Structure formats: C-alpha cells, structure tokens
Amino acid sequence: MTYHPKSEFISLMKERGFLADCTDYQGLDEALAKGAQPAYVGYDATAKSLHVGHLLNIMMLRWLQKSGNRPITLMGGGTTKVGDPSFRADERPLLTPDQINANIDGMQQVFAKYLTYGDGPSDALMLNNAEWLDGLNYLDFLRDIGRHFSVNRMLSFESVKSRLDREQSLSFLEFNYMILQAYDFMELHRRYGCILQMGGSDQWGNIVNGIDLTRRVIGGEVYGLTSPLLTTSDGKKMGKSQGGAIWLNPDMLSPYEFWQFWRNTTDADVGRFLKLYTELPVAECERLGALEGSEINAAKIRLANEVTALLHGAEAAANAESTAHEVFEKGGVGDDLPSLTLTRDEVGDGISIVQLIVKSGLAGSGKEAKRLISENGARINDEPLDDAGLMLDAAALSSPVKLSAGKKRHALVQIG
C-alpha cells in the first residue's frame, strides 16, 4: 500500500520531485506533522558565490519554511579547512581562513532572497560550524567521537570507495571530513533541536554517519533526506554551460546571463524544472511542460522569468526578457547584455578579436575562440566573423561592439 504523507513539507517534496532517499520516510513525516521542526543544509565555502547546483536544496529550505518549519543554513567555516572528498578525483586546494571568510561573505548574499531570518519559530538561522569545530581538542575528540566510527564502514561508502577503487590518493585530512560533518549534525541537534539534514544524494554516506553518531552519543532521533543529483535530459550535469559555472551572485554572473541559462532549457526538462525551481502550482508546471513546437518557448520564458525573479527580483527578470526580445527577435543590441569595458591602455595600438572573445567570456581559451571562428560560430555586430587575425583599435571600440558565439550567447565590448 502506498504511504500518503501527513506533513505538508513531505507532500510538497514528493509532489514536486525533490525526493531521492530518506532514512526513515514515515518517521520523518510523522515528526514534521507534529509541528515546526528545524532542518539544515550545509554549504562549504569553496567559492565566493553559490551556483545553480546549490539551488535545488535552497528551494527545499524555502519550501520547508513556507510549510511552517525552521531552516538552518550552515556555513562550513570549519569543514572547508578539510574539504569534502565525496566523488572527487583529487584533493581540494586548501584555503586560508581569510579566503574562507571572504567566500562565506559572498555566499551569504543569496540566502536572504529565499529565506526569512529571525528569532521566530519558523525563521531561518544562519550558523557557521567553525563556532564548534575550531575549538575542538584533538585527543578529546578522538576519544569521545572517533571511537564511534568504523574505518571498515567508512571505506564502504560509495563516495570514498569509488576514489580508492580508481587507486587515487585519499589523504588522512580528507578522511576526517565525514566525521566532522557527522559531528555538525549532532551539535545542531543538541543546540537547536535540529532533526533533519538535507543534501544531494552524493551526501548520503555523510548524512547516515551523522544520524548514527547522534543516536549513539546523545540518543537523539534524527533523519536524513536527499534530493536527486540532477542531469539534464541530454545527460549533462545540471548547471554546467559553455561559459562555466552558473553563479548566483550578480557580480559573478549577470541577471541576463542567468535568465538566458534557463531560457535555453531543453524541451524535455521544462516541466521538471518548473516544479523544482519555481513556486508555480504543479498542475500549471505540467501544463507548460507538455506544450510542443513554438509554444514550448513561451514556457521556457515563463521558467526563466520565475527563477530569475526569485533570485534577482521581478524587474531584473523583466529587463532580461526585454533584452532577449531585442537581441533575438529584432537583431538589436539590448541594454542588459553582459558587457566588457576596456581601458585605452588595455587596447593600446589594437587588440585581437580572439582576445576579446576570451575576455568577454564567450570562449574559455584562445584555442576555443579560434575554433569558434573557424567553424563559423562567431559574429561581430551580427555579421559573420571569419578572420581570427582581426585587430580592433580604440576608434573601433569607441561605440559598443556586439560579439556573438552561436545564436544564443552575446556580449558587448567597448572602451570606458
């Protein structure tokens, strides 16, 4: 017999496609049905901005709050000093405390767009695990916490096993990561009554460890819930584009480029992404996702507008749509296109078109830019660009020059 959720949150997660696995589906559902419960997602400070890959779990926290529960955003000021080895082929570069703190400052900008912070029963909490991890005494930690972990079991988790199977080095530093994450869950339960850790399905082993530790040390009943690791319908990892990561901070990716990423969603993904990344009713998501032919483009614009409005505001979404209409349908320039402003010193006696394509972010390297030109994928002011040796001087850049890579990626270049 199919189990029907009692809590609003689990019902939403199931209906909208957020659920991959849960350690005790019925137990968690019944706990949530009793009233407001704290739940957390952890974010290591490995970059100055969160990216689209984080957006799924941010939306889960948003729905958690909208269903009357308390979201906790846990910044990994402590765990980032170690680095999560899960499914990685090599060790993360070690960051200094100043770099970690700068990254946390950048990452925190996004959360207030999705969550309401405060002291109320369903107001979100912003915490940093450095608060309890930085002051740990190593010997006491080994005696009190380390003895609860079986190395045999830790080696059996797929996140670690896959690396060892490939005979890739796993440092002792990294091996400690899952113990520290488990300790986080226990501390959050002890300090704030947190009963749930959420994360991507690659975090399953780390989450299970935290549940076991909390049960063994303080007898707490806690749960884990994971979301699917998303790939697009053509098999690519969600959030990767030709231009690199899809950042959430506007100083690292313009609202227009963010909007354009969603507008370029493949037809088969529209309905699923509407359920996951917008707050439109499920029936409306399914109706839009079922459209075909030219009508699906209207659904993609709706998707782009809804997702962009949540992150950057309704005005930014409207401006992005207006710019896209100007660029694609009228062949114009559009005020909101990503732009590169050069100094006269940078241009000097002239700057190559290959350099400009790379500097504007339309290609990742000079080699890639040259290939783009040779394969007839580059345009300048909407005209075919076939000369990789073209040089532009200050006079040519005194008014904005529009560069294009393919039909959907554009940038403006000019002298400031």
CSV table of N, CA, C and O in Angstrom, one decimal, residues 296-354:
chain,number,residue,atom,x,y,z
A,296,ILE,N,6.3,25.8,-26.6
A,296,ILE,CA,7.2,25.4,-25.5
A,296,ILE,C,8.2,26.6,-25.2
A,296,ILE,O,8.6,26.8,-24.1
A,297,ASN,N,8.4,27.4,-26.2
A,297,ASN,CA,9.3,28.6,-26.0
A,297,ASN,C,8.7,29.6,-25.0
A,297,ASN,O,9.4,30.2,-24.2
A,298,ALA,N,7.4,29.7,-25.0
A,298,ALA,CA,6.7,30.6,-24.1
A,298,ALA,C,6.8,30.0,-22.6
A,298,ALA,O,7.0,30.7,-21.7
A,299,ALA,N,6.8,28.7,-22.5
A,299,ALA,CA,7.0,28.0,-21.2
A,299,ALA,C,8.4,28.2,-20.7
A,299,ALA,O,8.7,28.4,-19.5
A,300,LYS,N,9.4,28.2,-21.6
A,300,LYS,CA,10.8,28.4,-21.2
A,300,LYS,C,11.0,29.9,-20.7
A,300,LYS,O,11.7,30.1,-19.8
A,301,ILE,N,10.3,30.8,-21.4
A,301,ILE,CA,10.4,32.2,-21.0
A,301,ILE,C,9.8,32.4,-19.6
A,301,ILE,O,10.3,33.1,-18.7
A,302,ARG,N,8.6,31.7,-19.4
A,302,ARG,CA,8.0,31.7,-18.1
A,302,ARG,C,8.9,31.1,-17.0
A,302,ARG,O,9.0,31.7,-15.9
A,303,LEU,N,9.6,30.0,-17.3
A,303,LEU,CA,10.6,29.4,-16.4
A,303,LEU,C,11.7,30.4,-16.1
A,303,LEU,O,12.0,30.6,-14.9
A,304,ALA,N,12.3,31.0,-17.1
A,304,ALA,CA,13.4,31.9,-16.9
A,304,ALA,C,12.9,33.1,-16.0
A,304,ALA,O,13.6,33.6,-15.1
A,305,ASN,N,11.7,33.6,-16.3
A,305,ASN,CA,11.2,34.8,-15.6
A,305,ASN,C,11.0,34.4,-14.1
A,305,ASN,O,11.3,35.2,-13.2
A,306,GLU,N,10.4,33.3,-13.8
A,306,GLU,CA,10.0,32.9,-12.5
A,306,GLU,C,11.3,32.7,-11.6
A,306,GLU,O,11.4,33.1,-10.5
A,307,VAL,N,12.3,31.9,-12.2
A,307,VAL,CA,13.5,31.6,-11.5
A,307,VAL,C,14.4,32.9,-11.2
A,307,VAL,O,14.9,33.1,-10.2
A,308,THR,N,14.4,33.7,-12.3
A,308,THR,CA,15.2,35.0,-12.2
A,308,THR,C,14.6,35.9,-11.2
A,308,THR,O,15.3,36.6,-10.4
A,309,ALA,N,13.3,36.0,-11.2
A,309,ALA,CA,12.6,36.9,-10.2
A,309,ALA,C,12.8,36.5,-8.8
A,309,ALA,O,13.0,37.4,-7.9
A,310,LEU,N,12.8,35.2,-8.5
A,310,LEU,CA,13.1,34.7,-7.1
A,310,LEU,C,14.5,35.2,-6.7
A,310,LEU,O,14.7,35.6,-5.5
A,311,LEU,N,15.5,35.1,-7.6
A,311,LEU,CA,16.9,35.4,-7.2
A,311,LEU,C,17.2,36.9,-7.3
A,311,LEU,O,17.8,37.5,-6.4
A,312,HIS,N,16.9,37.5,-8.4
A,312,HIS,CA,17.3,38.8,-8.7
A,312,HIS,C,16.2,39.9,-8.6
A,312,HIS,O,16.5,41.1,-8.8
A,313,GLY,N,14.9,39.4,-8.5
A,313,GLY,CA,13.8,40.4,-8.5
A,313,GLY,C,13.1,40.4,-9.8
A,313,GLY,O,13.6,40.1,-10.9
A,314,ALA,N,11.8,40.8,-9.7
A,314,ALA,CA,10.9,40.9,-10.9
A,314,ALA,C,11.4,41.8,-12.0
A,314,ALA,O,11.3,41.6,-13.2
A,315,GLU,N,12.0,43.0,-11.5
A,315,GLU,CA,12.5,44.0,-12.5
A,315,GLU,C,13.6,43.4,-13.3
A,315,GLU,O,13.7,43.6,-14.6
A,316,ALA,N,14.5,42.7,-12.7
A,316,ALA,CA,15.7,42.1,-13.4
A,316,ALA,C,15.2,41.1,-14.4
A,316,ALA,O,15.7,41.0,-15.5
A,317,ALA,N,14.2,40.3,-14.0
A,317,ALA,CA,13.6,39.3,-14.9
A,317,ALA,C,13.0,40.0,-16.1
A,317,ALA,O,13.2,39.5,-17.3
A,318,ALA,N,12.2,41.0,-15.9
A,318,ALA,CA,11.6,41.7,-17.0
A,318,ALA,C,12.6,42.4,-17.9
A,318,ALA,O,12.4,42.3,-19.2
A,319,ASN,N,13.7,42.9,-17.3
A,319,ASN,CA,14.7,43.6,-18.2
A,319,ASN,C,15.4,42.5,-19.0
A,319,ASN,O,15.7,42.8,-20.2
A,320,ALA,N,15.7,41.3,-18.4
A,320,ALA,CA,16.3,40.3,-19.2
A,320,ALA,C,15.5,39.8,-20.4
A,320,ALA,O,15.9,39.6,-21.5
A,321,GLU,N,14.2,39.6,-20.1
A,321,GLU,CA,13.3,39.2,-21.2
A,321,GLU,C,13.2,40.3,-22.3
A,321,GLU,O,13.3,40.0,-23.5
A,322,SER,N,13.2,41.6,-21.9
A,322,SER,CA,13.2,42.7,-22.9
A,322,SER,C,14.4,42.7,-23.7
A,322,SER,O,14.4,42.8,-24.9
A,323,THR,N,15.6,42.4,-23.1
A,323,THR,CA,16.9,42.4,-23.8
A,323,THR,C,16.9,41.2,-24.8
A,323,THR,O,17.3,41.4,-25.9
A,324,ALA,N,16.4,40.1,-24.3
A,324,ALA,CA,16.4,38.9,-25.2
A,324,ALA,C,15.5,39.1,-26.4
A,324,ALA,O,15.9,38.8,-27.5
A,325,HIS,N,14.4,39.8,-26.2
A,325,HIS,CA,13.5,40.1,-27.3
A,325,HIS,C,14.2,41.0,-28.3
A,325,HIS,O,14.1,40.8,-29.5
A,326,GLU,N,14.9,42.0,-27.8
A,326,GLU,CA,15.6,43.0,-28.6
A,326,GLU,C,16.7,42.3,-29.4
A,326,GLU,O,16.9,42.5,-30.6
A,327,VAL,N,17.5,41.4,-28.7
A,327,VAL,CA,18.6,40.8,-29.4
A,327,VAL,C,18.2,39.7,-30.4
A,327,VAL,O,18.7,39.7,-31.5
A,328,PHE,N,17.2,38.9,-30.0
A,328,PHE,CA,16.9,37.7,-30.8
A,328,PHE,C,15.9,38.0,-31.9
A,328,PHE,O,15.9,37.5,-33.0
A,329,GLU,N,14.9,38.8,-31.5
A,329,GLU,CA,13.8,39.0,-32.5
A,329,GLU,C,13.9,40.2,-33.4
A,329,GLU,O,13.4,40.2,-34.5
A,330,LYS,N,14.7,41.2,-32.8
A,330,LYS,CA,14.8,42.4,-33.6
A,330,LYS,C,16.2,42.6,-34.1
A,330,LYS,O,16.5,43.5,-34.9
A,331,GLY,N,17.2,41.7,-33.7
A,331,GLY,CA,18.5,41.8,-34.1
A,331,GLY,C,19.3,43.0,-33.6
A,331,GLY,O,20.3,43.5,-34.1
A,332,GLY,N,18.8,43.6,-32.5
A,332,GLY,CA,19.4,44.8,-31.9
A,332,GLY,C,20.5,44.4,-30.9
A,332,GLY,O,21.0,43.3,-30.9
A,333,VAL,N,20.9,45.4,-30.1
A,333,VAL,CA,22.0,45.2,-29.1
A,333,VAL,C,21.4,44.8,-27.8
A,333,VAL,O,21.9,43.9,-27.2
A,334,GLY,N,20.5,45.6,-27.3
A,334,GLY,CA,19.9,45.2,-25.9
A,334,GLY,C,20.8,45.8,-24.8
A,334,GLY,O,22.0,45.6,-24.8
A,335,ASP,N,20.1,46.6,-23.9
A,335,ASP,CA,20.9,47.3,-22.9
A,335,ASP,C,21.4,46.4,-21.8
A,335,ASP,O,22.4,46.8,-21.1
A,336,ASP,N,20.8,45.2,-21.6
A,336,ASP,CA,21.2,44.4,-20.5
A,336,ASP,C,22.2,43.3,-20.8
A,336,ASP,O,22.4,42.4,-20.0
A,337,LEU,N,22.7,43.3,-22.0
A,337,LEU,CA,23.7,42.2,-22.4
A,337,LEU,C,24.9,42.3,-21.5
A,337,LEU,O,25.3,43.4,-21.1
A,338,PRO,N,25.6,41.2,-21.2
A,338,PRO,CA,26.8,41.2,-20.5
A,338,PRO,C,27.8,42.1,-21.2
A,338,PRO,O,27.9,42.0,-22.5
A,339,SER,N,28.6,42.9,-20.5
A,339,SER,CA,29.5,43.8,-21.2
A,339,SER,C,30.9,43.8,-20.6
A,339,SER,O,31.1,43.5,-19.5
A,340,LEU,N,31.8,44.1,-21.5
A,340,LEU,CA,33.2,44.2,-21.1
A,340,LEU,C,33.7,45.6,-21.5
A,340,LEU,O,33.6,46.0,-22.6
A,341,THR,N,34.2,46.3,-20.5
A,341,THR,CA,34.7,47.7,-20.7
A,341,THR,C,36.2,47.7,-20.5
A,341,THR,O,36.7,47.3,-19.5
A,342,LEU,N,36.9,48.1,-21.5
A,342,LEU,CA,38.4,48.1,-21.6
A,342,LEU,C,38.9,49.5,-21.4
A,342,LEU,O,38.2,50.5,-21.8
A,343,THR,N,40.1,49.6,-20.8
A,343,THR,CA,40.8,50.9,-20.8
A,343,THR,C,41.5,51.1,-22.1
A,343,THR,O,41.8,50.2,-22.8
A,344,ARG,N,41.9,52.4,-22.3
A,344,ARG,CA,42.7,52.6,-23.6
A,344,ARG,C,44.1,51.9,-23.5
A,344,ARG,O,44.6,51.5,-24.5
A,345,ASP,N,44.6,51.8,-22.3
A,345,ASP,CA,45.9,51.1,-22.1
A,345,ASP,C,45.8,49.7,-22.5
A,345,ASP,O,46.7,49.1,-23.1
A,346,GLU,N,44.6,49.0,-22.1
A,346,GLU,CA,44.4,47.6,-22.5
A,346,GLU,C,44.3,47.4,-24.0
A,346,GLU,O,44.8,46.4,-24.5
A,347,VAL,N,43.7,48.4,-24.7
A,347,VAL,CA,43.6,48.3,-26.1
A,347,VAL,C,44.9,48.6,-26.9
A,347,VAL,O,45.3,48.0,-27.8
A,348,GLY,N,45.6,49.7,-26.3
A,348,GLY,CA,46.8,50.1,-26.9
A,348,GLY,C,46.7,50.4,-28.4
A,348,GLY,O,45.7,51.1,-28.8
A,349,ASP,N,47.6,49.9,-29.3
A,349,ASP,CA,47.5,50.1,-30.7
A,349,ASP,C,46.5,49.2,-31.4
A,349,ASP,O,46.2,49.3,-32.6
A,350,GLY,N,45.9,48.3,-30.6
A,350,GLY,CA,45.0,47.3,-31.1
A,350,GLY,C,44.9,46.1,-30.3
A,350,GLY,O,45.9,45.7,-29.6
A,351,ILE,N,43.7,45.4,-30.3
A,351,ILE,CA,43.6,44.2,-29.5
A,351,ILE,C,42.9,43.2,-30.4
A,351,ILE,O,42.0,43.5,-31.2
A,352,SER,N,43.3,41.9,-30.4
A,352,SER,CA,42.9,40.9,-31.3
A,352,SER,C,41.4,40.5,-31.0
A,352,SER,O,41.0,40.5,-29.8
A,353,ILE,N,40.7,40.1,-32.0
A,353,ILE,CA,39.3,39.6,-31.8
A,353,ILE,C,39.3,38.4,-30.9
A,353,ILE,O,38.4,38.1,-30.1
A,354,VAL,N,40.4,37.5,-31.0
A,354,VAL,CA,40.4,36.3,-30.2
A,354,VAL,C,40.5,36.7,-28.7
A,354,VAL,O,39.8,36.1,-27.9
